[in-house]
Each structure stands twice: as C-alpha cells, then as structure tokens.
Amino acid sequence: MSELFAFADDYGPAKVVAIHHPKASLKAILVVDNVAAGPAIGGARMAVDVTYEECFRLARAMTWKNAAAGLPHGGAKAVIFADPTMPEADKERTMRAFARAIEPIADYVPGPDMGTNEACMAWVTDEIGRAVGLPRVIGGIPLDEIGATGFGLATAAEAVAATGRIMLDGARVVVQGYGAVGRHAARFLDERGAQLVAVSDSRGAIRHDDGLDLDALDTLKADGRSVADLDHGVAISADDLIGVPCDIWIPAARPDVLSGANVDRLDTKLFLQGANIPATLDAEQRLHERGILSVPDFIANAGGVICGAVEFRGGSERAAFDVIAQSIGRNTKEVLERSLTDNAPPRTAALAMAGERVRTAMRFRQ
Ligand code: NAD
C-alpha cells in the first residue's frame, strides 16, 4: 500500500492532491481531511521544509478544531514548498498558480498560515473567488488586529470561573509570548478584573506583582523593543516565568513549552492554551493529576478559526465576537463537565467531543 495511505483512518483524509506546475515553480500538497460537516477550511502554509506528514497532521488538527468549535466545516491544510521571503511579485505568481490548481477542489477554502498573509488570500480570491483571512477592504475581518483569539481565551476563562474553580476579579495572570494572541488575552482578561503579573517575549521576561502596565507594554512592542525593557518590574529568565505564582498561566508562543521536566514548577490554577500544542501529553496528564485545570488549544484558541468561518459567510466583526463568545463558552463548559464525569484530562474529553461531532456529521453523508 502506498505510504500516502499511512495516516488514513475512518475520518480521512478524503483527498490528497499533489500539485506540480514547473513553469510557475509550484510544488504543493493539499490534504483535505474530512468534509462531512461542510467545506474544509484550513491554512495554506508556505515553507521550504514542510512534509506530507506535517500537512496531514495539521489537516487532522483542523478537523478537530472546526468540529470542536461547532463550525459547519471540515479540516484541511495545504503546504507550498517555497521560500516565503521571495520577492513580492514572485509570491503573487506562486499564489495565483496555487489558486488555479486548487480551483476544482471546491470543498477546500484556504486561509493564511505561516508564510502566507492577507494579501496572499486576496490573490487567491481574485483567481477563484474563495478564501478566508482577507484584507478588510474586500470583506475580511482582521483577526489578529481585533484580538479574536485572545478574546476567545478570555471567554474560556470566564467559563472556568462560572464553575467556581477560579475568580476572574483579582486573578493573577502570566502570559508567555506577548504577540497577537498573548497581548489581546491579557487585555480582555484585564477588562474582566484580572491583572497581568508576568510576561515574556522571545527576548526576555518581566515580573511585577502589583501588575504590569499593558499600555506601556504595547508601546514598547510597537517600538520594536522587548517586554523586558519595561521601566517597572523585575527582569526574570524565560525559565523562571514557569514558576511565577498565578491563577491563570497562558502559553502564547511556541509548542511543547511545558513538559515532564518543568510541569511540577507550574504554580497556577488554570493552564489556558493559547499556543498550539504548548504541552506534551505527559505534562497534560500530570496537570490533571495535580488538579490544575487545562483548557486544550483547539477549544481555547479557536477564536481565529471561528472568525474565519464568520467572514466566509459575509458576517461582521460584531457577529464574529458574538459567535466566539457563544461557541467557546459552551465548548469549554462541556469539556470541563466531560472531564469531571470521566475523570480524564480535558484533552481526552475534548477529542471525544470533537470525534462524536465528526461521526454524527459523517452519518449524514454517503
Ligand atoms: P505572534 O508572532 O504575534 O506572537 C508570538 C509572541 O511570542 C511574540 O511576542 C514572540 O516574541 C514571542 N515568543 C517567541 N518565542 C518565544 C519564546 N521562546 N519564549 C517567549 N516568547 C516567545 O504569534 P501569535 O499569532 O500571537 O501566535 C502565538 C501562538 O498562538 C502560536 O503558537 C500560534 O500558532 C498560536 N495561535 C495563534 C492564533 C492566532 O489567531 N494568531 C490562533 C490559534 C493559535
């Protein structure tokens, strides 16, 4: 059996398309994993070193994320084997050739991902009339600018607070990675009475137990400086950030930052996953044993994909916020209840929930 089927199971992939267009120097792979709930939405990633395996795994992750968010969309991913820093005119040619190649795959709707952006999605739309993550002038909702994912994280925290396991008013928050996700999560939590007490970026970390000034942090970042340059607080090491006592610890940077080696230093009540796969599976299991609640990435950080789905239907920014609030609030509550009933880590509960939704949708298809 071909190795292309190495990952095939009852859920997918539905289609694997290899695209080769020598004249346009285009080599790409599209994995449409599952379309039972509706057309698959998934990022088109541009990088020189991506693999088919990575593409498949990311496509499956999108199946779970879209199903968990309750969206009428399946999961897919495309990878374009090219250097994303190529000159703009070459990038436009590559994206337009990619768009024409995927045009017949009507159940795939591309979105921006690593190496692609709003302009790339505008070129795709110009060619084939479909993509999400578009510039605002042509109907896009700029999800990083409005803080869609950070808002979703704050909504998940509210759902946890509703169970009595944390209180948002006066909650102490630590954020790893003060970028699009981390910055907005801190701001939306601040609006709910919480206080950011420590934060990091790729160049340093800072702690201030009386609360960090968010406006001052934003100004520093806008000037291209590090959060560690703040004039109040104490600079700490990136590693020390893990052990800062708090109520909510938010990873919003890199994968696998929490592992078996450092999970026992975490001193928090809620591990709220902004980044994708921020903890290893053994670390998640250990959090569960220690009674630290963890809201999995594909539940907590779904604000961005929900925003894309609302945009796809021509919805407004206001509608996107409403759907994010409803959907992430409801899903976080359900995952916590299942986790409690089954005495299983929240990730196990969330996967069971997403799997059930996909299987239910599959029963309506031939
Ligand atoms: P971003 O590039 O805007 O911000 C990332 C931040 O993390 C930057 O401040 C960077 O300096 C910092 N950083 C990088 N390496 C670090 C390290 N080792 N330690 C501490 N800080 C570090 O990216 P983003 O859009 O905010 O995405 C952050 C994470 O969230 C990624 O894992 C991404 O896949 C995930 N995510 C993003 C969205 C979204 O809507 N943007 C949605 C879902 C998941």
Coordinates of C-alpha atoms and ligand atoms in Angstrom, one line a residue:
M1 CA 0.0 0.0 0.0
S2 CA 1.3 3.4 -0.8
E3 CA 2.7 5.4 2.0
L4 CA 0.2 8.1 1.1
F5 CA -2.3 6.0 3.0
A6 CA -0.1 5.6 6.1
F7 CA -2.3 8.1 8.0
A8 CA -5.6 7.0 6.6
D9 CA -8.3 6.0 9.1
D10 CA -12.1 6.2 9.3
Y11 CA -12.1 10.0 9.5
G12 CA -9.8 10.8 6.5
P13 CA -8.1 12.1 4.6
A14 CA -10.8 12.4 2.0
K15 CA -8.4 13.7 -0.7
V16 CA -4.6 14.2 -1.0
V17 CA -3.6 16.4 -4.0
A18 CA -0.1 16.7 -5.2
I19 CA 0.4 19.9 -7.3
H20 CA 3.3 20.3 -9.7
H21 CA 3.5 23.2 -12.1
P22 CA 7.1 23.6 -13.3
K23 CA 6.5 26.8 -15.3
A24 CA 5.2 28.5 -12.2
S25 CA 7.9 26.8 -10.0
L26 CA 5.0 25.5 -7.9
K27 CA 5.1 22.3 -5.8
A28 CA 2.4 21.9 -3.2
I29 CA 0.4 19.3 -1.4
L30 CA -3.2 19.7 -0.3
V31 CA -4.7 17.4 2.3
V32 CA -8.5 17.6 2.6
D33 CA -9.0 15.5 5.7
N34 CA -12.8 15.4 6.3
V35 CA -15.7 17.3 4.8
A36 CA -18.7 15.7 6.5
A37 CA -19.7 18.9 8.3
G38 CA -19.1 21.2 5.3
P39 CA -16.3 22.6 3.1
A40 CA -12.9 22.3 4.8
I41 CA -11.2 25.5 6.0
G42 CA -7.5 25.3 6.6
G43 CA -4.4 27.4 6.3
A44 CA -2.1 27.3 3.3
R45 CA 1.4 27.3 4.7
M46 CA 4.5 28.3 2.7
A47 CA 7.9 26.9 3.8
V48 CA 10.8 25.1 2.3
D49 CA 10.9 22.3 4.8
V50 CA 7.4 21.1 5.3
T51 CA 6.5 17.4 4.9
Y52 CA 3.5 15.4 3.8
E53 CA 3.2 14.0 7.3
E54 CA 3.1 17.5 8.8
C55 CA 0.5 18.5 6.3
F56 CA -1.7 15.6 7.2
R57 CA -1.3 16.1 10.9
L58 CA -2.2 19.8 10.6
A59 CA -5.2 18.9 8.4
R60 CA -6.5 16.5 11.1
A61 CA -6.0 19.1 13.8
M62 CA -8.2 21.4 11.7
T63 CA -10.9 18.7 11.5
W64 CA -10.9 18.5 15.3
K65 CA -10.7 22.3 15.8
N66 CA -13.6 23.1 13.4
A67 CA -15.7 20.3 14.9
A68 CA -15.0 21.2 18.4
A69 CA -15.9 24.8 17.7
G70 CA -19.2 23.5 16.3
L71 CA -18.5 25.0 12.8
P72 CA -20.1 23.6 9.7
H73 CA -16.6 23.0 8.3
G74 CA -14.2 20.1 7.9
G75 CA -10.4 20.3 8.2
A76 CA -7.7 20.7 5.6
K77 CA -4.2 22.0 5.1
A78 CA -2.1 23.0 2.2
V79 CA 1.7 23.3 2.1
I80 CA 3.5 25.1 -0.7
F81 CA 7.2 24.2 -0.9
A82 CA 8.8 27.6 -1.4
D83 CA 10.7 30.3 0.4
P84 CA 8.1 32.8 1.9
T85 CA 10.6 35.6 1.8
M86 CA 10.8 35.5 -2.1
P87 CA 10.1 38.9 -3.9
E88 CA 6.5 40.0 -3.7
A89 CA 5.9 39.7 -7.5
D90 CA 7.1 36.0 -7.4
K91 CA 5.0 35.3 -4.4
E92 CA 1.9 36.7 -6.1
R93 CA 2.7 34.5 -9.2
T94 CA 3.1 31.4 -6.9
M95 CA -0.1 32.1 -5.0
R96 CA -2.1 32.7 -8.2
A97 CA -0.8 29.4 -9.7
F98 CA -1.7 27.6 -6.4
A99 CA -5.2 29.1 -6.5
R100 CA -5.8 27.9 -10.1
A101 CA -4.5 24.5 -9.2
I102 CA -6.9 24.1 -6.2
E103 CA -9.9 25.7 -8.0
P104 CA -11.5 22.3 -8.9
I105 CA -11.2 21.2 -5.2
A106 CA -14.4 23.1 -4.3
D107 CA -14.6 21.7 -0.8
Y108 CA -11.3 23.4 0.2
V109 CA -11.3 27.0 1.4
P110 CA -7.7 28.3 2.1
G111 CA -6.8 30.7 4.9
P112 CA -3.5 32.3 5.8
D113 CA -0.8 30.4 7.8
M114 CA 2.9 30.5 8.3
G115 CA 4.5 32.2 5.3
T116 CA 1.2 33.5 3.8
N117 CA -0.9 36.5 4.7
E118 CA -4.0 38.6 3.9
A119 CA -2.5 39.7 0.6
C120 CA -1.9 36.1 -0.5
M121 CA -5.6 35.3 0.3
A122 CA -6.7 38.3 -1.7
W123 CA -4.8 37.0 -4.7
V124 CA -6.4 33.5 -4.2
T125 CA -9.8 35.1 -4.0
D126 CA -9.2 37.2 -7.1
E127 CA -8.4 34.0 -9.0
I128 CA -11.0 31.5 -7.7
G129 CA -13.5 33.5 -5.6
R130 CA -12.8 31.8 -2.3
A131 CA -10.5 32.1 0.7
V132 CA -10.7 33.5 4.3
G133 CA -8.4 35.8 6.2
L134 CA -8.9 38.6 3.6
P135 CA -7.9 42.2 3.9
R136 CA -10.6 44.4 5.5
V137 CA -11.2 46.4 2.2
I138 CA -12.5 43.2 0.5
G139 CA -14.7 41.9 3.3
G140 CA -12.0 40.4 5.6
I141 CA -12.1 40.5 9.4
P142 CA -8.5 41.2 10.6
L143 CA -8.5 38.6 13.4
D144 CA -5.1 39.5 14.9
E145 CA -5.8 43.2 14.9
I146 CA -9.2 42.7 16.7
G147 CA -7.8 40.1 19.0
A148 CA -10.2 37.3 18.1
T149 CA -8.1 34.5 19.7
G150 CA -7.3 36.5 22.8
F151 CA -11.0 37.3 23.2
G152 CA -11.7 33.5 22.9
L153 CA -9.2 32.8 25.7
A154 CA -10.8 35.3 28.0
T155 CA -14.2 33.7 27.2
A156 CA -12.8 30.3 28.1
A157 CA -11.5 31.7 31.4
E158 CA -15.0 33.1 32.1
A159 CA -16.5 29.7 31.5
V160 CA -14.0 28.2 34.0
A161 CA -14.8 31.0 36.5
A162 CA -18.5 30.1 36.2
T163 CA -17.7 26.7 37.7
G164 CA -16.2 28.3 40.7
R165 CA -12.7 27.0 40.1
I166 CA -11.2 30.5 39.7
M167 CA -12.3 34.1 40.2
L168 CA -11.6 36.5 37.4
D169 CA -11.8 39.6 39.6
G170 CA -8.3 40.0 41.0
A171 CA -7.0 36.9 39.2
R172 CA -3.2 37.0 38.6
V173 CA -2.2 36.2 35.0
V174 CA 1.1 35.1 33.4
V175 CA 1.5 35.2 29.7
Q176 CA 4.3 33.6 27.7
G177 CA 4.6 35.4 24.4
Y178 CA 3.3 38.9 24.1
G179 CA 2.2 38.8 20.4
A180 CA -1.2 38.8 18.7
V181 CA -2.6 36.1 21.0
G182 CA -0.9 36.9 24.3
R183 CA -1.4 40.7 24.2
H184 CA -5.1 40.6 23.5
A185 CA -5.7 37.8 26.0
A186 CA -4.0 40.0 28.7
R187 CA -6.2 43.0 27.7
F188 CA -9.5 41.1 27.6
L189 CA -8.7 39.5 31.0
D190 CA -7.8 42.9 32.4
E191 CA -11.2 44.2 31.3
R192 CA -12.7 41.4 33.4
G193 CA -10.8 42.4 36.6
A194 CA -7.7 40.2 36.2
Q195 CA -4.1 41.5 36.4
L196 CA -1.1 40.6 34.3
V197 CA 1.8 39.9 36.8
A198 CA 4.5 38.5 34.5
V199 CA 5.0 38.3 30.7
S200 CA 7.7 37.3 28.2
D201 CA 8.6 37.6 24.6
S202 CA 11.4 36.0 22.5
R203 CA 13.9 38.4 24.1
G204 CA 13.1 38.4 27.8
A205 CA 10.6 38.3 30.6
I206 CA 9.5 40.6 33.3
R207 CA 7.5 40.3 36.6
H208 CA 5.7 42.8 38.7
D209 CA 3.4 41.5 41.5
D210 CA 1.4 44.8 41.6
G211 CA 0.5 44.4 37.9
L212 CA 2.2 45.3 34.6
D213 CA 1.0 48.4 32.7
L214 CA -0.5 47.0 29.4
D215 CA -0.4 50.3 27.6
A216 CA 3.3 50.6 28.3
L217 CA 3.9 47.1 27.1
D218 CA 2.1 47.8 23.9
T219 CA 4.1 50.9 23.3
L220 CA 7.4 49.0 23.8
K221 CA 6.3 46.3 21.3
A222 CA 5.1 48.9 18.8
D223 CA 8.6 50.5 19.1
G224 CA 10.2 47.1 18.3
R225 CA 11.5 46.6 21.8
S226 CA 11.2 43.8 24.3
V227 CA 8.7 43.5 27.2
A228 CA 11.8 43.1 29.4
D229 CA 12.6 46.8 28.7
L230 CA 9.7 48.0 30.8
D231 CA 10.6 50.6 33.5
H232 CA 8.8 48.9 36.3
G233 CA 9.0 45.3 37.4
V234 CA 11.9 42.9 37.7
A235 CA 13.5 41.2 34.7
I236 CA 13.4 37.4 35.1
S237 CA 14.6 34.5 32.9
A238 CA 12.3 32.8 30.4
D239 CA 12.5 29.7 32.5
D240 CA 11.6 31.5 35.8
L241 CA 8.3 32.5 34.1
I242 CA 7.1 29.0 34.5
G243 CA 7.1 29.2 38.3
V244 CA 5.6 32.6 38.9
P245 CA 2.6 32.0 41.2
C246 CA -0.6 32.9 39.5
D247 CA -4.2 31.9 38.9
I248 CA -4.0 31.7 35.0
W249 CA -0.9 30.8 33.1
I250 CA -1.2 31.3 29.3
P251 CA 1.2 29.9 26.8
A252 CA 1.0 32.0 23.7
A253 CA 4.3 31.4 21.9
R254 CA 5.8 28.0 21.0
P255 CA 4.8 24.3 21.1
D256 CA 5.9 21.9 23.9
V257 CA 6.9 24.6 26.4
L258 CA 5.5 22.6 29.2
S259 CA 7.0 19.1 29.6
G260 CA 7.5 16.4 32.2
A261 CA 10.7 18.2 33.2
N262 CA 9.1 21.5 34.2
V263 CA 5.4 20.8 34.8
D264 CA 5.8 20.4 38.6
R265 CA 7.1 24.0 38.8
L266 CA 3.9 25.5 37.4
D267 CA 2.1 27.3 40.3
T268 CA -1.3 28.1 38.9
K269 CA -5.0 27.0 38.9
L270 CA -5.6 27.2 35.2
F271 CA -3.4 26.5 32.2
L272 CA -5.1 28.2 29.3
Q273 CA -3.7 27.1 26.0
G274 CA -3.3 30.0 23.6
A275 CA -0.4 28.4 21.6
N276 CA -1.0 25.2 19.6
I277 CA 0.3 22.1 21.4
P278 CA 2.0 24.0 24.2
A279 CA 2.3 21.0 26.5
T280 CA 3.5 17.4 25.9
L281 CA 0.9 14.7 26.6
D282 CA 2.7 13.6 29.8
A283 CA 2.7 17.2 31.0
E284 CA -1.1 17.4 30.4
Q285 CA -1.6 14.1 32.3
R286 CA 0.5 15.5 35.2
L287 CA -1.5 18.7 35.3
H288 CA -4.7 16.6 35.6
E289 CA -3.1 14.6 38.5
R290 CA -2.1 17.9 40.2
G291 CA -5.6 19.3 39.9
I292 CA -4.6 22.1 37.6
L293 CA -7.2 22.7 35.0
S294 CA -6.1 22.8 31.5
V295 CA -8.2 24.1 28.6
P296 CA -6.9 22.4 25.4
D297 CA -5.6 24.5 22.5
F298 CA -8.3 23.5 20.0
I299 CA -11.0 24.5 22.4
A300 CA -9.5 27.7 23.9
N301 CA -7.7 29.2 20.9
A302 CA -10.5 28.6 18.3
G303 CA -11.3 32.4 18.1
G304 CA -9.3 32.7 14.9
V305 CA -10.9 29.9 13.0
I306 CA -14.4 31.0 14.2
C307 CA -13.6 34.5 12.9
G308 CA -12.6 33.0 9.5
A309 CA -15.9 31.0 9.3
V310 CA -17.9 34.1 10.1
E311 CA -16.0 36.0 7.4
F312 CA -16.7 33.2 4.9
R313 CA -20.4 33.8 5.3
G314 CA -20.0 37.6 4.9
G315 CA -20.6 38.2 8.7
S316 CA -19.4 41.3 10.5
E317 CA -16.8 41.8 13.2
R318 CA -19.5 42.1 15.8
A319 CA -21.0 38.8 14.7
A320 CA -17.6 37.2 14.9
F321 CA -17.3 38.3 18.6
D322 CA -20.8 37.0 19.4
V323 CA -20.1 33.6 17.8
I324 CA -16.7 33.3 19.5
A325 CA -18.3 34.1 22.9
Q326 CA -21.1 31.6 22.5
S327 CA -19.2 28.8 21.0
I328 CA -16.0 28.9 23.2
G329 CA -18.1 29.4 26.3
R330 CA -20.3 26.4 25.6
N331 CA -17.5 24.2 24.5
T332 CA -15.3 24.9 27.5
K333 CA -18.2 24.2 29.8
E334 CA -18.9 20.9 28.0
V335 CA -15.2 19.8 28.1
L336 CA -14.9 20.6 31.8
E337 CA -18.1 18.6 32.6
R338 CA -17.0 15.6 30.5
S339 CA -13.5 15.7 32.0
L340 CA -15.0 15.7 35.5
T341 CA -17.5 12.9 34.7
D342 CA -14.9 10.6 33.0
N343 CA -12.0 11.7 35.4
A344 CA -10.0 12.2 32.2
P345 CA -7.7 15.0 31.2
P346 CA -9.6 17.8 29.4
R347 CA -7.8 17.0 26.1
T348 CA -9.2 13.4 26.1
A349 CA -12.6 14.8 26.8
A350 CA -12.3 17.4 24.0
L351 CA -11.1 14.8 21.5
A352 CA -14.1 12.6 22.4
M353 CA -16.4 15.5 21.9
A354 CA -14.9 16.5 18.5
G355 CA -14.8 12.9 17.3
E356 CA -18.5 12.4 18.2
R357 CA -19.5 15.6 16.2
V358 CA -17.5 14.4 13.2
R359 CA -19.0 10.9 13.3
T360 CA -22.5 12.4 13.6
A361 CA -21.9 14.6 10.6
M362 CA -20.5 11.6 8.7
R363 CA -23.7 9.6 9.2
F364 CA -25.5 12.2 7.0
R365 CA -23.0 11.6 4.1
Q366 CA -22.7 8.7 1.7
Ligands
NAD1 P1 3.0 36.3 17.2 O1 4.1 36.1 16.3 O2 2.1 37.5 17.0 O3 3.5 36.4 18.7 C1 4.3 35.4 19.3 C2 5.0 36.0 20.5 O4 5.7 35.0 21.2 C3 6.0 37.2 20.2 O5 5.8 38.2 21.2 C4 7.3 36.5 20.3 O6 8.3 37.4 20.7 C5 7.0 35.5 21.4 N1 8.0 34.4 21.5 C6 8.5 33.7 20.5 N2 9.3 32.7 21.0 C7 9.2 32.8 22.4 C8 9.8 32.1 23.5 N3 10.6 31.1 23.2 N4 9.5 32.5 24.7 C9 8.7 33.5 25.0 N5 8.1 34.2 24.0 C10 8.4 33.9 22.7 O7 2.1 35.0 17.1 P2 0.6 34.7 17.6 O8 -0.2 34.9 16.4 O9 0.4 35.5 18.8 O10 0.6 33.2 17.9 C11 1.2 32.7 19.1 C12 0.8 31.2 19.2 O11 -0.6 31.0 19.2 C13 1.4 30.3 18.1 O12 1.7 29.0 18.6 C14 0.2 30.2 17.1 O13 0.3 29.0 16.3 C15 -0.9 30.1 18.1 N6 -2.2 30.5 17.6 C16 -2.4 31.7 17.0 C17 -3.7 32.1 16.6 C18 -4.0 33.5 16.1 O14 -5.1 33.8 15.9 N7 -3.0 34.3 15.8 C19 -4.8 31.2 16.7 C20 -4.5 30.0 17.3 C21 -3.3 29.6 17.7

